Amino acid sequence: MTDPYREEATRKHEALLAEERALLVRAGKVMVYAGVVGLIAVLVGLKAASGEGAVVLIRSTVLPGLFSALTLQAGLVLARLPGGGRDYHEIETAVRSLGVVYAIKGVIVLIIIAVYASLVLMTFVLAFLG
Amino acid sequence: MREAAPSEPEPLRYPIPDGLQRRSAWLAKWMRIVGMFQAGLAGLAFLYSGIVSITGVFTLGIFSAGSIIMLLLLAALGILFRQALLLLAAADHLADIGGEPEDAHDHLNLAFTRLRPVFVIDLVIGLLMLVSNSLVLVMS
């Protein structure tokens, strides 16, 4: 009869199975391509929008550039997963970079919703008052 | 990458650490906000431009320039709507990593399976942005 505890101790421990790691690496490669293309587009846009104001510059180059750079960073981490127990640490780094991208996008979305909601509210209040 | 031999027992899994679970939940929260906003906006725009496109196709004919542009716009809005749905699905799986520890690995895989086409769409958007910026640069 085999001892299940002894058997478990001799088995290899992994964070991800080979096919799971391959899936994450594929996703990382797509993120790398998206990041690189985004950064090139931003650099071209920066040249085109050199005479524009600060708001246009932030909207058309700074924010897309930041998003592309963070996506590229997350993609590079995922595309080079080392294997073994360190995979989780690398995935956490990638998730943190993506988290910053979506947190900034989320804050922008919340600001847009707040501005529109306050405009609608003001319209109703003004219509009610006079 | 090393594949496990058929006779070799499947390796044991380390549990997903708390740090990754917390970060995934944080990412899921923001992803859901962005996904819902994008889905609402792209969905409404898709419905509106769908009605305009159908009207245009009936009045101008399907092969007119106006109808083709409207149909292309409709396709782009449909892709943006699909991207928002994929974001929401990925956010659900990322949030479930911490909520369902026994299925955590499956949720992690499913989250990145949903995120891959999201970034393919971002890649296409980046290419379109590159083309339009290059045109602006050449014209100026």
PDB file of C-alpha atoms in Angstrom:
ATOM      1  CA  MET A   1       0.000   0.000   0.000  1.00  0.00           C
ATOM      2  CA  THR A   2       1.388   3.453  -0.906  1.00  0.00           C
ATOM      3  CA  ASP A   3       1.667   6.277   1.573  1.00  0.00           C
ATOM      4  CA  PRO A   4      -0.211   9.260   0.074  1.00  0.00           C
ATOM      5  CA  TYR A   5       1.763  11.795   2.145  1.00  0.00           C
ATOM      6  CA  ARG A   6       5.129  10.409   1.010  1.00  0.00           C
ATOM      7  CA  GLU A   7       3.852  10.320  -2.579  1.00  0.00           C
ATOM      8  CA  GLU A   8       2.730  13.966  -2.340  1.00  0.00           C
ATOM      9  CA  ALA A   9       6.113  15.052  -0.952  1.00  0.00           C
ATOM     10  CA  THR A  10       7.951  13.585  -3.948  1.00  0.00           C
ATOM     11  CA  ARG A  11       5.640  15.198  -6.527  1.00  0.00           C
ATOM     12  CA  LYS A  12       6.724  18.389  -8.257  1.00  0.00           C
ATOM     13  CA  HIS A  13       5.088  21.641  -7.144  1.00  0.00           C
ATOM     14  CA  GLU A  14       4.145  24.209  -9.810  1.00  0.00           C
ATOM     15  CA  ALA A  15       2.264  27.500  -9.852  1.00  0.00           C
ATOM     16  CA  LEU A  16       0.938  26.946 -13.378  1.00  0.00           C
ATOM     17  CA  LEU A  17       0.679  23.917 -15.643  1.00  0.00           C
ATOM     18  CA  ALA A  18       2.515  24.082 -18.988  1.00  0.00           C
ATOM     19  CA  GLU A  19      -0.632  24.804 -21.029  1.00  0.00           C
ATOM     20  CA  GLU A  20      -1.742  27.483 -18.546  1.00  0.00           C
ATOM     21  CA  ARG A  21       1.642  29.187 -18.770  1.00  0.00           C
ATOM     22  CA  ALA A  22       1.478  29.002 -22.583  1.00  0.00           C
ATOM     23  CA  LEU A  23      -1.920  30.722 -22.475  1.00  0.00           C
ATOM     24  CA  LEU A  24      -0.592  33.554 -20.306  1.00  0.00           C
ATOM     25  CA  VAL A  25       2.517  33.922 -22.475  1.00  0.00           C
ATOM     26  CA  ARG A  26       0.290  34.223 -25.585  1.00  0.00           C
ATOM     27  CA  ALA A  27      -1.793  36.908 -23.866  1.00  0.00           C
ATOM     28  CA  GLY A  28       1.441  38.677 -22.865  1.00  0.00           C
ATOM     29  CA  LYS A  29       2.721  38.669 -26.445  1.00  0.00           C
ATOM     30  CA  VAL A  30      -0.479  40.323 -27.689  1.00  0.00           C
ATOM     31  CA  MET A  31      -0.082  42.949 -24.934  1.00  0.00           C
ATOM     32  CA  VAL A  32       3.516  43.569 -26.080  1.00  0.00           C
ATOM     33  CA  TYR A  33       2.386  44.106 -29.698  1.00  0.00           C
ATOM     34  CA  ALA A  34      -0.451  46.404 -28.561  1.00  0.00           C
ATOM     35  CA  GLY A  35       1.928  48.380 -26.335  1.00  0.00           C
ATOM     36  CA  VAL A  36       4.618  48.783 -28.983  1.00  0.00           C
ATOM     37  CA  VAL A  37       2.143  49.843 -31.702  1.00  0.00           C
ATOM     38  CA  GLY A  38       0.485  52.249 -29.238  1.00  0.00           C
ATOM     39  CA  LEU A  39       3.818  53.820 -28.319  1.00  0.00           C
ATOM     40  CA  ILE A  40       4.819  54.260 -31.986  1.00  0.00           C
ATOM     41  CA  ALA A  41       1.419  55.836 -32.709  1.00  0.00           C
ATOM     42  CA  VAL A  42       1.882  58.199 -29.751  1.00  0.00           C
ATOM     43  CA  LEU A  43       5.377  59.208 -30.916  1.00  0.00           C
ATOM     44  CA  VAL A  44       4.025  59.973 -34.407  1.00  0.00           C
ATOM     45  CA  GLY A  45       1.089  61.827 -32.799  1.00  0.00           C
ATOM     46  CA  LEU A  46       3.480  63.806 -30.595  1.00  0.00           C
ATOM     47  CA  LYS A  47       5.211  65.151 -33.698  1.00  0.00           C
ATOM     48  CA  ALA A  48       1.864  65.964 -35.324  1.00  0.00           C
ATOM     49  CA  ALA A  49       0.434  67.664 -32.194  1.00  0.00           C
ATOM     50  CA  SER A  50       3.583  69.615 -31.258  1.00  0.00           C
ATOM     51  CA  GLY A  51       1.908  73.030 -31.626  1.00  0.00           C
ATOM     52  CA  GLU A  52      -1.298  72.103 -29.776  1.00  0.00           C
ATOM     53  CA  GLY A  53      -2.387  73.112 -26.247  1.00  0.00           C
ATOM     54  CA  ALA A  54      -1.755  71.193 -23.023  1.00  0.00           C
ATOM     55  CA  VAL A  55      -5.233  69.565 -22.885  1.00  0.00           C
ATOM     56  CA  VAL A  56      -4.956  68.200 -26.439  1.00  0.00           C
ATOM     57  CA  LEU A  57      -1.422  67.026 -25.731  1.00  0.00           C
ATOM     58  CA  ILE A  58      -2.503  65.150 -22.566  1.00  0.00           C
ATOM     59  CA  ARG A  59      -5.566  63.608 -24.248  1.00  0.00           C
ATOM     60  CA  SER A  60      -3.872  62.599 -27.495  1.00  0.00           C
ATOM     61  CA  THR A  61      -0.352  61.688 -26.382  1.00  0.00           C
ATOM     62  CA  VAL A  62       0.357  61.600 -22.619  1.00  0.00           C
ATOM     63  CA  LEU A  63      -2.516  59.314 -21.551  1.00  0.00           C
ATOM     64  CA  PRO A  64      -2.339  56.911 -24.543  1.00  0.00           C
ATOM     65  CA  GLY A  65       1.446  56.846 -24.104  1.00  0.00           C
ATOM     66  CA  LEU A  66       1.124  55.969 -20.409  1.00  0.00           C
ATOM     67  CA  PHE A  67      -1.453  53.254 -21.159  1.00  0.00           C
ATOM     68  CA  SER A  68       0.705  51.786 -23.934  1.00  0.00           C
ATOM     69  CA  ALA A  69       3.833  51.814 -21.748  1.00  0.00           C
ATOM     70  CA  LEU A  70       2.054  50.063 -18.866  1.00  0.00           C
ATOM     71  CA  THR A  71       0.469  47.527 -21.246  1.00  0.00           C
ATOM     72  CA  LEU A  72       3.909  46.875 -22.740  1.00  0.00           C
ATOM     73  CA  GLN A  73       5.358  46.407 -19.238  1.00  0.00           C
ATOM     74  CA  ALA A  74       2.612  43.929 -18.271  1.00  0.00           C
ATOM     75  CA  GLY A  75       3.025  42.099 -21.590  1.00  0.00           C
ATOM     76  CA  LEU A  76       6.810  41.802 -21.237  1.00  0.00           C
ATOM     77  CA  VAL A  77       6.401  40.308 -17.757  1.00  0.00           C
ATOM     78  CA  LEU A  78       3.757  37.799 -18.885  1.00  0.00           C
ATOM     79  CA  ALA A  79       5.581  36.888 -22.101  1.00  0.00           C
ATOM     80  CA  ARG A  80       8.659  35.854 -20.077  1.00  0.00           C
ATOM     81  CA  LEU A  81       7.129  33.840 -17.240  1.00  0.00           C
ATOM     82  CA  PRO A  82      10.054  32.022 -15.581  1.00  0.00           C
ATOM     83  CA  GLY A  83       8.117  28.932 -14.463  1.00  0.00           C
ATOM     84  CA  GLY A  84       7.895  27.371 -11.007  1.00  0.00           C
ATOM     85  CA  GLY A  85       6.767  29.225  -7.903  1.00  0.00           C
ATOM     86  CA  ARG A  86       7.947  32.642  -9.197  1.00  0.00           C
ATOM     87  CA  ASP A  87       5.162  32.745 -11.798  1.00  0.00           C
ATOM     88  CA  TYR A  88       2.676  34.151  -9.278  1.00  0.00           C
ATOM     89  CA  HIS A  89       4.974  37.048  -8.422  1.00  0.00           C
ATOM     90  CA  GLU A  90       5.379  37.899 -12.109  1.00  0.00           C
ATOM     91  CA  ILE A  91       1.625  37.649 -12.752  1.00  0.00           C
ATOM     92  CA  GLU A  92       1.060  39.958  -9.767  1.00  0.00           C
ATOM     93  CA  THR A  93       3.453  42.505 -11.313  1.00  0.00           C
ATOM     94  CA  ALA A  94       1.555  42.335 -14.627  1.00  0.00           C
ATOM     95  CA  VAL A  95      -1.817  42.630 -12.867  1.00  0.00           C
ATOM     96  CA  ARG A  96      -0.504  45.690 -10.967  1.00  0.00           C
ATOM     97  CA  SER A  97       0.494  47.412 -14.246  1.00  0.00           C
ATOM     98  CA  LEU A  98      -2.889  46.621 -15.805  1.00  0.00           C
ATOM     99  CA  GLY A  99      -4.542  47.810 -12.590  1.00  0.00           C
ATOM    100  CA  VAL A 100      -2.936  51.251 -12.960  1.00  0.00           C
ATOM    101  CA  VAL A 101      -4.168  51.452 -16.601  1.00  0.00           C
ATOM    102  CA  TYR A 102      -7.750  50.567 -15.679  1.00  0.00           C
ATOM    103  CA  ALA A 103      -7.739  52.680 -12.487  1.00  0.00           C
ATOM    104  CA  ILE A 104      -6.818  55.797 -14.542  1.00  0.00           C
ATOM    105  CA  LYS A 105      -9.433  54.893 -17.176  1.00  0.00           C
ATOM    106  CA  GLY A 106     -11.970  54.257 -14.387  1.00  0.00           C
ATOM    107  CA  VAL A 107     -11.290  57.621 -12.731  1.00  0.00           C
ATOM    108  CA  ILE A 108     -11.725  59.368 -16.114  1.00  0.00           C
ATOM    109  CA  VAL A 109     -15.021  57.490 -16.609  1.00  0.00           C
ATOM    110  CA  LEU A 110     -16.230  58.490 -13.123  1.00  0.00           C
ATOM    111  CA  ILE A 111     -15.308  62.146 -13.781  1.00  0.00           C
ATOM    112  CA  ILE A 112     -17.229  62.093 -17.109  1.00  0.00           C
ATOM    113  CA  ILE A 113     -20.265  60.520 -15.388  1.00  0.00           C
ATOM    114  CA  ALA A 114     -20.078  63.086 -12.542  1.00  0.00           C
ATOM    115  CA  VAL A 115     -19.841  66.020 -14.982  1.00  0.00           C
ATOM    116  CA  TYR A 116     -22.790  64.781 -17.067  1.00  0.00           C
ATOM    117  CA  ALA A 117     -24.860  63.969 -13.968  1.00  0.00           C
ATOM    118  CA  SER A 118     -24.243  67.434 -12.522  1.00  0.00           C
ATOM    119  CA  LEU A 119     -25.134  69.058 -15.867  1.00  0.00           C
ATOM    120  CA  VAL A 120     -28.407  67.097 -16.034  1.00  0.00           C
ATOM    121  CA  LEU A 121     -29.154  67.934 -12.391  1.00  0.00           C
ATOM    122  CA  MET A 122     -28.441  71.634 -12.978  1.00  0.00           C
ATOM    123  CA  THR A 123     -30.731  71.628 -16.036  1.00  0.00           C
ATOM    124  CA  PHE A 124     -33.555  70.095 -13.977  1.00  0.00           C
ATOM    125  CA  VAL A 125     -33.013  72.533 -11.095  1.00  0.00           C
ATOM    126  CA  LEU A 126     -32.954  75.534 -13.451  1.00  0.00           C
ATOM    127  CA  ALA A 127     -36.092  74.283 -15.230  1.00  0.00           C
ATOM    128  CA  PHE A 128     -37.816  73.773 -11.863  1.00  0.00           C
ATOM    129  CA  LEU A 129     -36.834  77.239 -10.565  1.00  0.00           C
ATOM    130  CA  GLY A 130     -37.748  79.242 -13.567  1.00  0.00           C
TER     131      GLY A 130
ATOM    132  CA  MET B   1       8.778  24.857 -22.234  1.00  0.00           C
ATOM    133  CA  ARG B   2       8.789  21.458 -20.556  1.00  0.00           C
ATOM    134  CA  GLU B   3       5.696  19.284 -21.092  1.00  0.00           C
ATOM    135  CA  ALA B   4       4.900  16.613 -18.480  1.00  0.00           C
ATOM    136  CA  ALA B   5       5.511  13.079 -19.746  1.00  0.00           C
ATOM    137  CA  PRO B   6       2.372  10.879 -19.886  1.00  0.00           C
ATOM    138  CA  SER B   7       3.628   8.569 -17.128  1.00  0.00           C
ATOM    139  CA  GLU B   8       4.698  11.464 -14.876  1.00  0.00           C
ATOM    140  CA  PRO B   9       2.087  12.448 -12.264  1.00  0.00           C
ATOM    141  CA  GLU B  10       0.551  15.914 -12.685  1.00  0.00           C
ATOM    142  CA  PRO B  11       2.447  18.440 -10.517  1.00  0.00           C
ATOM    143  CA  LEU B  12       0.815  19.763  -7.356  1.00  0.00           C
ATOM    144  CA  ARG B  13      -0.333  23.389  -7.440  1.00  0.00           C
ATOM    145  CA  TYR B  14       0.836  26.114  -5.120  1.00  0.00           C
ATOM    146  CA  PRO B  15      -2.239  28.010  -3.896  1.00  0.00           C
ATOM    147  CA  ILE B  16      -2.670  31.477  -5.427  1.00  0.00           C
ATOM    148  CA  PRO B  17      -1.108  33.934  -2.929  1.00  0.00           C
ATOM    149  CA  ASP B  18      -3.137  36.596  -1.117  1.00  0.00           C
ATOM    150  CA  GLY B  19      -1.252  39.432  -2.831  1.00  0.00           C
ATOM    151  CA  LEU B  20      -2.289  38.262  -6.301  1.00  0.00           C
ATOM    152  CA  GLN B  21      -5.872  37.722  -5.124  1.00  0.00           C
ATOM    153  CA  ARG B  22      -6.027  41.288  -3.741  1.00  0.00           C
ATOM    154  CA  ARG B  23      -4.482  42.812  -6.873  1.00  0.00           C
ATOM    155  CA  SER B  24      -6.861  40.835  -9.097  1.00  0.00           C
ATOM    156  CA  ALA B  25      -9.872  42.050  -7.096  1.00  0.00           C
ATOM    157  CA  TRP B  26      -8.595  45.644  -7.385  1.00  0.00           C
ATOM    158  CA  LEU B  27      -8.086  45.294 -11.153  1.00  0.00           C
ATOM    159  CA  ALA B  28     -11.534  43.672 -11.471  1.00  0.00           C
ATOM    160  CA  LYS B  29     -13.214  46.621  -9.717  1.00  0.00           C
ATOM    161  CA  TRP B  30     -11.814  49.214 -12.136  1.00  0.00           C
ATOM    162  CA  MET B  31     -12.196  46.952 -15.153  1.00  0.00           C
ATOM    163  CA  ARG B  32     -15.896  46.561 -14.341  1.00  0.00           C
ATOM    164  CA  ILE B  33     -16.416  50.351 -14.183  1.00  0.00           C
ATOM    165  CA  VAL B  34     -14.656  50.857 -17.541  1.00  0.00           C
ATOM    166  CA  GLY B  35     -16.435  47.848 -19.090  1.00  0.00           C
ATOM    167  CA  MET B  36     -19.912  48.962 -17.996  1.00  0.00           C
ATOM    168  CA  PHE B  37     -19.355  52.521 -19.253  1.00  0.00           C
ATOM    169  CA  GLN B  38     -17.943  51.302 -22.577  1.00  0.00           C
ATOM    170  CA  ALA B  39     -20.731  48.730 -22.997  1.00  0.00           C
ATOM    171  CA  GLY B  40     -23.414  51.348 -22.321  1.00  0.00           C
ATOM    172  CA  LEU B  41     -21.908  53.954 -24.608  1.00  0.00           C
ATOM    173  CA  ALA B  42     -20.939  51.576 -27.446  1.00  0.00           C
ATOM    174  CA  GLY B  43     -24.266  49.714 -27.164  1.00  0.00           C
ATOM    175  CA  LEU B  44     -26.319  52.916 -27.464  1.00  0.00           C
ATOM    176  CA  ALA B  45     -24.148  54.199 -30.329  1.00  0.00           C
ATOM    177  CA  PHE B  46     -24.448  50.791 -32.047  1.00  0.00           C
ATOM    178  CA  LEU B  47     -28.269  50.866 -31.811  1.00  0.00           C
ATOM    179  CA  TYR B  48     -28.440  54.457 -33.053  1.00  0.00           C
ATOM    180  CA  SER B  49     -26.025  53.960 -35.956  1.00  0.00           C
ATOM    181  CA  GLY B  50     -27.750  50.635 -36.755  1.00  0.00           C
ATOM    182  CA  ILE B  51     -31.048  52.441 -37.287  1.00  0.00           C
ATOM    183  CA  VAL B  52     -29.319  55.157 -39.353  1.00  0.00           C
ATOM    184  CA  SER B  53     -27.449  52.509 -41.414  1.00  0.00           C
ATOM    185  CA  ILE B  54     -30.609  50.529 -42.197  1.00  0.00           C
ATOM    186  CA  THR B  55     -32.367  53.742 -43.252  1.00  0.00           C
ATOM    187  CA  GLY B  56     -29.320  54.710 -45.345  1.00  0.00           C
ATOM    188  CA  VAL B  57     -29.132  51.308 -47.030  1.00  0.00           C
ATOM    189  CA  PHE B  58     -32.820  51.489 -48.002  1.00  0.00           C
ATOM    190  CA  THR B  59     -32.652  55.064 -49.285  1.00  0.00           C
ATOM    191  CA  LEU B  60     -29.145  55.225 -50.851  1.00  0.00           C
ATOM    192  CA  GLY B  61     -28.563  51.563 -51.748  1.00  0.00           C
ATOM    193  CA  ILE B  62     -26.050  49.163 -50.189  1.00  0.00           C
ATOM    194  CA  PHE B  63     -23.122  50.015 -52.526  1.00  0.00           C
ATOM    195  CA  SER B  64     -23.196  53.790 -52.048  1.00  0.00           C
ATOM    196  CA  ALA B  65     -20.230  55.417 -50.271  1.00  0.00           C
ATOM    197  CA  GLY B  66     -22.428  56.739 -47.432  1.00  0.00           C
ATOM    198  CA  SER B  67     -23.910  53.294 -46.695  1.00  0.00           C
ATOM    199  CA  ILE B  68     -20.493  51.587 -46.738  1.00  0.00           C
ATOM    200  CA  ILE B  69     -19.049  54.172 -44.310  1.00  0.00           C
ATOM    201  CA  MET B  70     -22.065  53.775 -42.014  1.00  0.00           C
ATOM    202  CA  LEU B  71     -21.752  49.961 -42.093  1.00  0.00           C
ATOM    203  CA  LEU B  72     -18.018  50.206 -41.288  1.00  0.00           C
ATOM    204  CA  LEU B  73     -18.821  52.512 -38.365  1.00  0.00           C
ATOM    205  CA  LEU B  74     -21.470  50.031 -37.222  1.00  0.00           C
ATOM    206  CA  ALA B  75     -18.912  47.187 -37.338  1.00  0.00           C
ATOM    207  CA  ALA B  76     -16.395  49.268 -35.339  1.00  0.00           C
ATOM    208  CA  LEU B  77     -19.017  50.036 -32.684  1.00  0.00           C
ATOM    209  CA  GLY B  78     -19.953  46.344 -32.563  1.00  0.00           C
ATOM    210  CA  ILE B  79     -16.297  45.440 -31.944  1.00  0.00           C
ATOM    211  CA  LEU B  80     -16.057  48.062 -29.165  1.00  0.00           C
ATOM    212  CA  PHE B  81     -19.238  46.639 -27.595  1.00  0.00           C
ATOM    213  CA  ARG B  82     -17.757  43.133 -27.792  1.00  0.00           C
ATOM    214  CA  GLN B  83     -14.539  44.414 -26.171  1.00  0.00           C
ATOM    215  CA  ALA B  84     -16.574  45.849 -23.292  1.00  0.00           C
ATOM    216  CA  LEU B  85     -18.363  42.512 -22.776  1.00  0.00           C
ATOM    217  CA  LEU B  86     -15.018  40.679 -22.758  1.00  0.00           C
ATOM    218  CA  LEU B  87     -13.689  43.171 -20.193  1.00  0.00           C
ATOM    219  CA  LEU B  88     -16.700  42.536 -17.970  1.00  0.00           C
ATOM    220  CA  ALA B  89     -16.262  38.758 -18.294  1.00  0.00           C
ATOM    221  CA  ALA B  90     -12.541  39.053 -17.453  1.00  0.00           C
ATOM    222  CA  ALA B  91     -13.395  41.260 -14.460  1.00  0.00           C
ATOM    223  CA  ASP B  92     -15.837  38.611 -13.168  1.00  0.00           C
ATOM    224  CA  HIS B  93     -13.173  35.896 -13.394  1.00  0.00           C
ATOM    225  CA  LEU B  94     -10.520  38.095 -11.752  1.00  0.00           C
ATOM    226  CA  ALA B  95     -12.893  38.854  -8.872  1.00  0.00           C
ATOM    227  CA  ASP B  96     -13.658  35.130  -8.473  1.00  0.00           C
ATOM    228  CA  ILE B  97      -9.959  34.228  -7.994  1.00  0.00           C
ATOM    229  CA  GLY B  98     -10.236  35.243  -4.342  1.00  0.00           C
ATOM    230  CA  GLY B  99     -13.868  34.234  -3.931  1.00  0.00           C
ATOM    231  CA  GLU B 100     -13.595  30.613  -5.081  1.00  0.00           C
ATOM    232  CA  PRO B 101     -10.160  29.241  -4.010  1.00  0.00           C
ATOM    233  CA  GLU B 102     -10.805  25.719  -5.332  1.00  0.00           C
ATOM    234  CA  ASP B 103     -11.408  27.073  -8.870  1.00  0.00           C
ATOM    235  CA  ALA B 104      -8.894  29.941  -8.605  1.00  0.00           C
ATOM    236  CA  HIS B 105      -6.547  28.607 -11.313  1.00  0.00           C
ATOM    237  CA  ASP B 106      -9.439  28.138 -13.747  1.00  0.00           C
ATOM    238  CA  HIS B 107     -10.608  31.691 -13.101  1.00  0.00           C
ATOM    239  CA  LEU B 108      -7.074  33.052 -13.649  1.00  0.00           C
ATOM    240  CA  ASN B 109      -6.840  31.213 -16.990  1.00  0.00           C
ATOM    241  CA  LEU B 110     -10.319  32.280 -18.071  1.00  0.00           C
ATOM    242  CA  ALA B 111      -9.583  35.904 -17.146  1.00  0.00           C
ATOM    243  CA  PHE B 112      -6.509  35.987 -19.416  1.00  0.00           C
ATOM    244  CA  THR B 113      -8.357  34.048 -22.147  1.00  0.00           C
ATOM    245  CA  ARG B 114     -10.950  36.862 -22.154  1.00  0.00           C
ATOM    246  CA  LEU B 115      -8.277  39.588 -21.924  1.00  0.00           C
ATOM    247  CA  ARG B 116      -6.334  38.394 -24.987  1.00  0.00           C
ATOM    248  CA  PRO B 117      -8.984  39.501 -27.562  1.00  0.00           C
ATOM    249  CA  VAL B 118      -9.381  42.752 -25.594  1.00  0.00           C
ATOM    250  CA  PHE B 119      -5.740  43.540 -26.342  1.00  0.00           C
ATOM    251  CA  VAL B 120      -6.077  42.331 -29.954  1.00  0.00           C
ATOM    252  CA  ILE B 121      -8.790  45.010 -30.347  1.00  0.00           C
ATOM    253  CA  ASP B 122      -6.480  47.527 -28.601  1.00  0.00           C
ATOM    254  CA  LEU B 123      -3.784  46.544 -31.111  1.00  0.00           C
ATOM    255  CA  VAL B 124      -6.157  47.275 -34.014  1.00  0.00           C
ATOM    256  CA  ILE B 125      -7.107  50.620 -32.413  1.00  0.00           C
ATOM    257  CA  GLY B 126      -3.387  51.417 -32.042  1.00  0.00           C
ATOM    258  CA  LEU B 127      -2.788  50.614 -35.730  1.00  0.00           C
ATOM    259  CA  LEU B 128      -5.686  52.872 -36.759  1.00  0.00           C
ATOM    260  CA  MET B 129      -4.306  55.615 -34.491  1.00  0.00           C
ATOM    261  CA  LEU B 130      -0.873  55.177 -36.101  1.00  0.00           C
ATOM    262  CA  VAL B 131      -2.356  55.472 -39.616  1.00  0.00           C
ATOM    263  CA  SER B 132      -4.387  58.575 -38.727  1.00  0.00           C
ATOM    264  CA  ASN B 133      -1.447  60.271 -36.936  1.00  0.00           C
ATOM    265  CA  SER B 134       0.830  59.483 -39.905  1.00  0.00           C
ATOM    266  CA  LEU B 135      -1.718  61.009 -42.295  1.00  0.00           C
ATOM    267  CA  VAL B 136      -1.945  64.145 -40.140  1.00  0.00           C
ATOM    268  CA  LEU B 137       1.863  64.376 -40.082  1.00  0.00           C
ATOM    269  CA  VAL B 138       2.139  63.931 -43.874  1.00  0.00           C
ATOM    270  CA  MET B 139      -0.652  66.464 -44.584  1.00  0.00           C
ATOM    271  CA  SER B 140       0.801  69.147 -42.266  1.00  0.00           C
TER     272      SER B 140
END
